[in-house]
Short mmCIF file of C-alpha atoms in Angstrom, two decimals:
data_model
loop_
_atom_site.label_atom_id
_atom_site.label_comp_id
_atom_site.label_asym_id
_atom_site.label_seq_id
_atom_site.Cartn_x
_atom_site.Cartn_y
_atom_site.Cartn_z
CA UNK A 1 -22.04 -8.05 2.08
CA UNK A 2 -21.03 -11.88 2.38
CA UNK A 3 -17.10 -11.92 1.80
CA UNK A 4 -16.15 -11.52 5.64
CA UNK A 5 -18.11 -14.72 5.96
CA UNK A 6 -17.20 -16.31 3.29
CA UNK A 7 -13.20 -15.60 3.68
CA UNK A 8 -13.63 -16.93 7.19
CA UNK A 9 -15.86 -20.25 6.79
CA UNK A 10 -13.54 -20.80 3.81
CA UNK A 11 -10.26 -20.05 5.97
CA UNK A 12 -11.58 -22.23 9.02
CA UNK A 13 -12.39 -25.43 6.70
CA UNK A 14 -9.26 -25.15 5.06
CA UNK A 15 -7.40 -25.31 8.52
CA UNK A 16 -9.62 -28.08 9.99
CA UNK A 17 -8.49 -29.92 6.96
CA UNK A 18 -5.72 -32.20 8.21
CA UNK A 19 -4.13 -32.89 5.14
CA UNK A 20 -3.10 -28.72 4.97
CA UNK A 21 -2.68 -28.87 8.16
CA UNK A 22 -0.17 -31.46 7.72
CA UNK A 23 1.82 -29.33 5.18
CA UNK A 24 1.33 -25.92 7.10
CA UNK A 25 1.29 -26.81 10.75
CA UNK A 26 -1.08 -24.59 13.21
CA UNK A 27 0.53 -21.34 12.72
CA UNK A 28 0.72 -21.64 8.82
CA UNK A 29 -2.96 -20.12 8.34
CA UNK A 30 -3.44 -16.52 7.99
CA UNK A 31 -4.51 -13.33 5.66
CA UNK A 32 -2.29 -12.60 3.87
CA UNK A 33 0.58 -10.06 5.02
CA UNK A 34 -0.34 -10.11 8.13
CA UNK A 35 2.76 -12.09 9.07
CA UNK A 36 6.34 -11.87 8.15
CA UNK A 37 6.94 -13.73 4.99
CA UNK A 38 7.80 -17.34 6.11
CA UNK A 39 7.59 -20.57 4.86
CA UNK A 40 5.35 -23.02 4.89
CA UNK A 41 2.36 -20.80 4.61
CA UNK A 42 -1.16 -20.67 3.35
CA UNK A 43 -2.81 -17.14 2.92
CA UNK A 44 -5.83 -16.14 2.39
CA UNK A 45 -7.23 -13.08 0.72
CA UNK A 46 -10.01 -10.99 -1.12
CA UNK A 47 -9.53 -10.13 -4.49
CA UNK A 48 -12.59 -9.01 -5.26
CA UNK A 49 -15.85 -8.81 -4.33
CA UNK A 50 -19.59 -7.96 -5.93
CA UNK A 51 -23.33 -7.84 -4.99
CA UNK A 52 -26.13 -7.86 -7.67
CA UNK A 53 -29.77 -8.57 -7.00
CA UNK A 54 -29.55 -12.41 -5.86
CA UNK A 55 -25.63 -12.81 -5.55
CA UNK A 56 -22.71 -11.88 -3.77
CA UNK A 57 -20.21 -12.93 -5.75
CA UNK A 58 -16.44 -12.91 -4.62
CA UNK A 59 -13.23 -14.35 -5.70
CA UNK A 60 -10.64 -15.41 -2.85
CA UNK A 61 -7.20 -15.82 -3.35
CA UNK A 62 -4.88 -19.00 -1.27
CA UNK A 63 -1.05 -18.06 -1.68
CA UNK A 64 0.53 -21.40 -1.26
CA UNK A 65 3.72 -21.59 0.22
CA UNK A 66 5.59 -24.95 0.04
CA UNK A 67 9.29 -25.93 0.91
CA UNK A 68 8.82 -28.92 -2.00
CA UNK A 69 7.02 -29.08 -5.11
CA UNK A 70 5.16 -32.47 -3.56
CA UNK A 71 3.46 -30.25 -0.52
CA UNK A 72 2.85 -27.40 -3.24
CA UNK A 73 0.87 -29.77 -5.34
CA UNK A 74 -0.90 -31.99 -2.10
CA UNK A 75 -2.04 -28.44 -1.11
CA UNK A 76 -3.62 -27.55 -4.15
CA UNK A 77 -5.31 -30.97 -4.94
CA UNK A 78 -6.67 -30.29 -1.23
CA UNK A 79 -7.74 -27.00 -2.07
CA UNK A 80 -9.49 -27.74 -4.86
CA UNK A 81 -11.26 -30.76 -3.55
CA UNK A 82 -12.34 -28.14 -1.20
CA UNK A 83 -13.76 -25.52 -3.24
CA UNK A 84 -14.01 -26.66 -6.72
CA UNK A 85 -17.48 -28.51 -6.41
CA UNK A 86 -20.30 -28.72 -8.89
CA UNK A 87 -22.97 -28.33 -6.24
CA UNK A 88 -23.74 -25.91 -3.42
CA UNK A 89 -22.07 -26.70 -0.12
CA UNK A 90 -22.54 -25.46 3.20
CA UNK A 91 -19.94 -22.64 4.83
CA UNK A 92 -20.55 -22.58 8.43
CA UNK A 93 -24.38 -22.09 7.57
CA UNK A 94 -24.25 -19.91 4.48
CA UNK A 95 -25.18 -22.04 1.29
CA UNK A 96 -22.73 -21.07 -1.58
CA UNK A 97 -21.38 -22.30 -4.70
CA UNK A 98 -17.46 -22.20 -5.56
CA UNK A 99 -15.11 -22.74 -8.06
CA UNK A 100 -11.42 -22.68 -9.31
CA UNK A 101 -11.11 -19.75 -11.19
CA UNK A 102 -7.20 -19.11 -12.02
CA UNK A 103 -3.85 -20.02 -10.70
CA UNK A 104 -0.33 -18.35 -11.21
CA UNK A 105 3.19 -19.14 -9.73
CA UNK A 106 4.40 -16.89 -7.71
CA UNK A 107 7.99 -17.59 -6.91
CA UNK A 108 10.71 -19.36 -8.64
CA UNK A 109 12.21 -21.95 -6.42
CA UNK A 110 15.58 -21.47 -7.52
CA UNK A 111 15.97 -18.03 -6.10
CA UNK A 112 14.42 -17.95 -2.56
CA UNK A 113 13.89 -21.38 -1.53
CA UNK A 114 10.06 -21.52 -1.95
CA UNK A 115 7.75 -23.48 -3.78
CA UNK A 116 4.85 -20.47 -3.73
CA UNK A 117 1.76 -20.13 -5.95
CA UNK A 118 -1.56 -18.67 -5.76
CA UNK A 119 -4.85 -19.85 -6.90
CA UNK A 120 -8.43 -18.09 -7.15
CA UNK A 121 -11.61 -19.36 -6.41
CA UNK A 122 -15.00 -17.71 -7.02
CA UNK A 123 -17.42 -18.09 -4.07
CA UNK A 124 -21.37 -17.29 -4.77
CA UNK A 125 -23.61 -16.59 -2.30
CA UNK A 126 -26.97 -15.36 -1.61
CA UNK A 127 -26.44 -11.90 -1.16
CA UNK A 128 -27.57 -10.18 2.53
CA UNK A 129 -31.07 -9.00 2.29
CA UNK A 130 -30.22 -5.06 4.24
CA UNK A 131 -32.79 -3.59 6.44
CA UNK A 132 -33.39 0.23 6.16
CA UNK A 133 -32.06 1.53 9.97
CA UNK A 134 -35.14 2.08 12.15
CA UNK B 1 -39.31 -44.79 -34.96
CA UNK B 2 -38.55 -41.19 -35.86
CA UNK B 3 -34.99 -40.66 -37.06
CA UNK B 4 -33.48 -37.13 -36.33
CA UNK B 5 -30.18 -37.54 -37.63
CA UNK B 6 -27.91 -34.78 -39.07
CA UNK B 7 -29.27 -33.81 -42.81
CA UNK B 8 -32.46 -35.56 -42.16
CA UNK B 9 -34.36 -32.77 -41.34
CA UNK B 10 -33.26 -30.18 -44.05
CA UNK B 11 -36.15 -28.03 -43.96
CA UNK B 12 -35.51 -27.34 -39.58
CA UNK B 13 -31.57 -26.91 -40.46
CA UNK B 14 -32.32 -24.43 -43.24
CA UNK B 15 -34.63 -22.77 -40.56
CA UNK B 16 -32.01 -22.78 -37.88
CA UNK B 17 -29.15 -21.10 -40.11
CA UNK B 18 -30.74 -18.85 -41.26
CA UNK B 19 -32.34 -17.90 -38.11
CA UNK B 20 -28.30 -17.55 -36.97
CA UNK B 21 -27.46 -15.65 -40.49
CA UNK B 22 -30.17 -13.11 -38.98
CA UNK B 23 -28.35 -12.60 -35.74
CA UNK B 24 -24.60 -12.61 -36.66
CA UNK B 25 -24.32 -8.77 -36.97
CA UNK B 26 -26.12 -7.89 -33.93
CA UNK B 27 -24.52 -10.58 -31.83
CA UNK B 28 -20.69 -9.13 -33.00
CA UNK B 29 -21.90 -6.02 -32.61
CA UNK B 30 -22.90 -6.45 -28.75
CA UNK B 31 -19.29 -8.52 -28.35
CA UNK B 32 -17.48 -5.39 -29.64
CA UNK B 33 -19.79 -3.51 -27.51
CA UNK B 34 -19.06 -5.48 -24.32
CA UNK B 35 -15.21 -5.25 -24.67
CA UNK B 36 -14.91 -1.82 -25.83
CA UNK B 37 -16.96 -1.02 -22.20
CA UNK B 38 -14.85 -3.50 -20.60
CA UNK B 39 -11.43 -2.44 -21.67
CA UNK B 40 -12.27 1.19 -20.52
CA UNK B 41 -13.88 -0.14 -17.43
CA UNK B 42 -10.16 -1.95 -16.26
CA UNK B 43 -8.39 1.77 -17.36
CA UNK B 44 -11.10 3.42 -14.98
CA UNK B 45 -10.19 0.98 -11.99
CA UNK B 46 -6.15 1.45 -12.99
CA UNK B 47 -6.69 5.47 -12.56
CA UNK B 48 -7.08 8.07 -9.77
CA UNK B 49 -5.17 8.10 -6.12
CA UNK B 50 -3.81 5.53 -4.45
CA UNK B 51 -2.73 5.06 -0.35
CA UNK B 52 0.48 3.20 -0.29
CA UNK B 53 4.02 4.11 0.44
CA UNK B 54 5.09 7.20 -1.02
CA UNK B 55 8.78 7.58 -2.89
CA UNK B 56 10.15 10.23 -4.83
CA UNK B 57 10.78 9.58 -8.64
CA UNK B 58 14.71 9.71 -9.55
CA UNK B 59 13.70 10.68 -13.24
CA UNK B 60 11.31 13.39 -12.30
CA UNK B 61 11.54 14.37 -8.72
CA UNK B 62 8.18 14.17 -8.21
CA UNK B 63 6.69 12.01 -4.88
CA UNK B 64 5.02 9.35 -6.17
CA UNK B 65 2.36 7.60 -3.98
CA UNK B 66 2.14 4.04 -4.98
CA UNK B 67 -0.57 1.26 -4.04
CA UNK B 68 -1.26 -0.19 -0.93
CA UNK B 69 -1.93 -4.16 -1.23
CA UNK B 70 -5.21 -5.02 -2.30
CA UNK B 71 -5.46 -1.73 -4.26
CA UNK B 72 -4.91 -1.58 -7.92
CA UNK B 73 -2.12 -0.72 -9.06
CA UNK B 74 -0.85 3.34 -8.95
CA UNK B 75 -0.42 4.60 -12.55
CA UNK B 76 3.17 6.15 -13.00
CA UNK B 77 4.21 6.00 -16.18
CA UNK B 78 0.74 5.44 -18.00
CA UNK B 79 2.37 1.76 -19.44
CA UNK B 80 0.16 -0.61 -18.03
CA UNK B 81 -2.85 1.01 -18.41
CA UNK B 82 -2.22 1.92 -21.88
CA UNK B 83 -1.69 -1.35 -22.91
CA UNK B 84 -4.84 -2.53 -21.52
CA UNK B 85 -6.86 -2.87 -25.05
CA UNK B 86 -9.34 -5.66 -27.05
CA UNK B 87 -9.06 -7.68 -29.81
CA UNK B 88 -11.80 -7.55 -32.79
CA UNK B 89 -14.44 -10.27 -32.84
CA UNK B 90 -13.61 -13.20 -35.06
CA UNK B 91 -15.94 -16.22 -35.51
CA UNK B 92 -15.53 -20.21 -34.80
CA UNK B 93 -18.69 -21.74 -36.25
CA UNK B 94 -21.09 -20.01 -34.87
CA UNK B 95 -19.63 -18.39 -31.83
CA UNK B 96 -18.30 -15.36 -31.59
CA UNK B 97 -15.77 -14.20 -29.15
CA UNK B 98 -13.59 -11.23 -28.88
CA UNK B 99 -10.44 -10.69 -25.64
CA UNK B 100 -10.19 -8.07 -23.08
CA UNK B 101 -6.59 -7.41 -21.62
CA UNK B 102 -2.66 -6.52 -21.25
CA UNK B 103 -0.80 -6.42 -24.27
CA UNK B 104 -3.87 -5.68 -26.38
CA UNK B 105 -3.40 -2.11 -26.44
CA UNK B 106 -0.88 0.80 -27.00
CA UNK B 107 2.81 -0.87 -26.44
CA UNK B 108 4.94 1.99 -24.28
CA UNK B 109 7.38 3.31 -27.08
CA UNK B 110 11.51 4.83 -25.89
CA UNK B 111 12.22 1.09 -24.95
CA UNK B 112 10.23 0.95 -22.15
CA UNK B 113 9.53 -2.63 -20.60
CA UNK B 114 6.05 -4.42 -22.36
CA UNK B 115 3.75 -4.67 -18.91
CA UNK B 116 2.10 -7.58 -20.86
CA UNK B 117 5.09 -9.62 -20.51
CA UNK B 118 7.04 -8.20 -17.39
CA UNK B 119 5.17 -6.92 -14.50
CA UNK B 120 1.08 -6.99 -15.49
CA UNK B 121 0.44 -10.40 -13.63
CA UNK B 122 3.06 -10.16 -11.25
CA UNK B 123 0.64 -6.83 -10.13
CA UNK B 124 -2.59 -9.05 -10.23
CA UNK B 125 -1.26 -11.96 -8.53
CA UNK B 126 1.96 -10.79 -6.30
CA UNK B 127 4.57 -12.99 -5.69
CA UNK B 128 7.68 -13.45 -4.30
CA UNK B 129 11.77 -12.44 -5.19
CA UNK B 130 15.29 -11.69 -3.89
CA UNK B 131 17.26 -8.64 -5.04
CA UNK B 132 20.09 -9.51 -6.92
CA UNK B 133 22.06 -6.21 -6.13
CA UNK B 134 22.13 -3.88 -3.37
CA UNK B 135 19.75 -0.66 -4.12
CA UNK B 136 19.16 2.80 -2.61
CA UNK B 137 15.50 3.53 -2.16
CA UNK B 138 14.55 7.43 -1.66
CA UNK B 139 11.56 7.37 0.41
CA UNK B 140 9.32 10.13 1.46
CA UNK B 141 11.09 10.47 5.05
CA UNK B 142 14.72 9.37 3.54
CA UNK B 143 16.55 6.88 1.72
CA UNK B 144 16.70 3.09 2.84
CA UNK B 145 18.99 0.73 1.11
CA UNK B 146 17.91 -3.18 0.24
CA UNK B 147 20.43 -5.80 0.40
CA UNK B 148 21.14 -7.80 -2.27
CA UNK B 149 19.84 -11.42 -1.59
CA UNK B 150 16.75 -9.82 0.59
CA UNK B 151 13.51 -11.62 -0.19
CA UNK B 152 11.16 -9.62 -1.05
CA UNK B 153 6.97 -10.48 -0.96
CA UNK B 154 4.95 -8.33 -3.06
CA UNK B 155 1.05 -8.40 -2.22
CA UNK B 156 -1.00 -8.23 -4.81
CA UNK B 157 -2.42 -5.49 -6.30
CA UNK B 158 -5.66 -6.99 -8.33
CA UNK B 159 -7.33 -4.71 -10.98
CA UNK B 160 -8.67 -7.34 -13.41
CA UNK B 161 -10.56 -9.45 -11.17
CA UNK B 162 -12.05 -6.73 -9.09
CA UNK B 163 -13.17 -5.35 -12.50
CA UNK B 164 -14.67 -8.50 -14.21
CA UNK B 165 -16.50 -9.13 -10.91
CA UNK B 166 -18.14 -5.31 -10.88
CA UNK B 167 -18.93 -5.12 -14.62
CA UNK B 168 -20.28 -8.91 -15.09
CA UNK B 169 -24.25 -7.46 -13.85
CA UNK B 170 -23.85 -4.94 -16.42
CA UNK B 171 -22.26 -7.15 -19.28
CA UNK B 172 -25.15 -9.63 -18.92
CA UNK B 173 -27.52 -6.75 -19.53
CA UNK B 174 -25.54 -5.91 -22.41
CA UNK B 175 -25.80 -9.51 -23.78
CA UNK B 176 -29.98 -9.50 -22.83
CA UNK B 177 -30.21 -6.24 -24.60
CA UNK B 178 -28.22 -6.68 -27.72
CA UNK B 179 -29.71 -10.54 -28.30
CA UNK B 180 -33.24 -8.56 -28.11
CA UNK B 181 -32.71 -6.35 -30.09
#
């Protein structure tokens, strides 16, 4: 099991990142619905999550939340010079591999003010290696 | 120096098609295979209990328990999950590919809304809206009214992805065993 980590190192360099943090200020970062919905926001989340023999594979979810279309798409150039990489990188120790996966909007601007929409990345990882309990 | 251009080397081309000829049936029989196991694998993740907030149904009267975020989605009328269906494999050269997903299946009949083209990703994905009228709301311990103009944030509720992540060991096998054979 890997995706705790992986949600976290992936949360923490996206908040050290000063170009998001630019766009989202300090407070901006969190899970997702942990918060009351406000704007600007970047959330995190797992969407799902799988171990086979060498992998833990799992696929996190950023809902952006912009007040303009130019912060939406500054944010997701960021994010995806973040995690969409052909090689493995290091998160906060843990080799892994990740890449864009999908994207959907997830608000229309015209109706509640927000520029909002999500994108998926898949993060693989060597998977734990569990000890049977003494 | 050797030249290894295109029509050059009839005898290895020959060799290679019909080396391809040989496999074309088993290979669309293993992509039928592997969408026919994942179709019913995404209807297995869209069934059985859920923990959200329970409401009772107007039409039936029956408390319905819906999902919590992060859950798939609670089945109440059967729509979604119904559509959920594959296409047949058709060729391109020589690849094969079939598709897994909303809107391939059974469309809900009586008028009812197509999930494929209303509310399937909006589940997957979440989002955001405001209510454009005011509406009652019976919940389990009483009614609550929203406002019209009230933004509401709806939290995803993935089924797809958490399914294409569990099945992919299994469809690889698939693949191995049905290449093999």
């Amino acid at each position: 099991m890997k995706w705790h980590q992986v949600l976290q190192a992936a949360s923490d360099l996206a908040a050290a990142t000063p170009a998001l943090a630019n766009i989202y200020g300090a407070d901006g970062f969190r899970y997702a619905g942990t918060s009351p919905y406000v704007t600007p926001a970047l959330e995190h989340q797992l969407v799902a999550d799988g171990e086979d023999e060498l992998w833990a594979v799992c696929t996190i979810q950023f809902d952006q939340w912009c007040r303009t279309m130019e912060d939406l798409l500054a944010s997701e150039h960021q994010l995806r010079l973040l995690f969409h990489v052909e090689t493995q990188r290091d998160y906060a120790g843990m080799p892994c591999w990740s890449q864009y996966n999908d994207g959907e909007t997830l608000a229309s601007p015209d109706r509640d003010g927000a520029f909002g929409r999500a994108i998926r990345f898949r993060m693989s990882t060597l998977r734990e290696r569990y000890a049977p309990n003494p | 120096m050797l030249e290894i251009g295109p029509g050059r080397w009839e005898g290895l081309d020959g060799l290679g098609e019909a080396m391809l000829h040989e496999i074309r049936g088993e290979a669309e029989d293993t992509v039928l295979a592997v969408v026919i196991f994942f179709s019913g694998e995404i209807k297995t993740t869209l069934s059985g209990g859920r923990h959200g907030r329970s409401y009772v149904v107007s039409r039936t009267g029956r408390l319905h328990v819906a999902s919590a975020p992060g859950e798939a989605p609670a089945s109440l009328t059967g729509n979604l999950r119904n559509s959920i269906g594959y296409s047949l494999p058709v060729w391109e050269g020589w690849t094969v590919s079939a598709e897994v997903g909303v809107g391939l299946g059974t469309v809900p009949s009586g008028g009812a809304q197509d999930p494929a083209k209303t509310y399937a990703r909006r589940l997957e994905w979440g989002g955001a809206h405001v209510t454009r009228k005011t509406v009652r709301v019976q919940l389990a311990d009483g009614w609550i009214t929203v406002k019209a103009g009230t933004v509401i944030r709806i939290l995803p509720r993935p089924y797809m992805e958490p399914t294409a992540v569990r099945v992919e060991p299994e469809i690889a096998r698939m693949m191995d065993r049905g290449m093999a054979a």
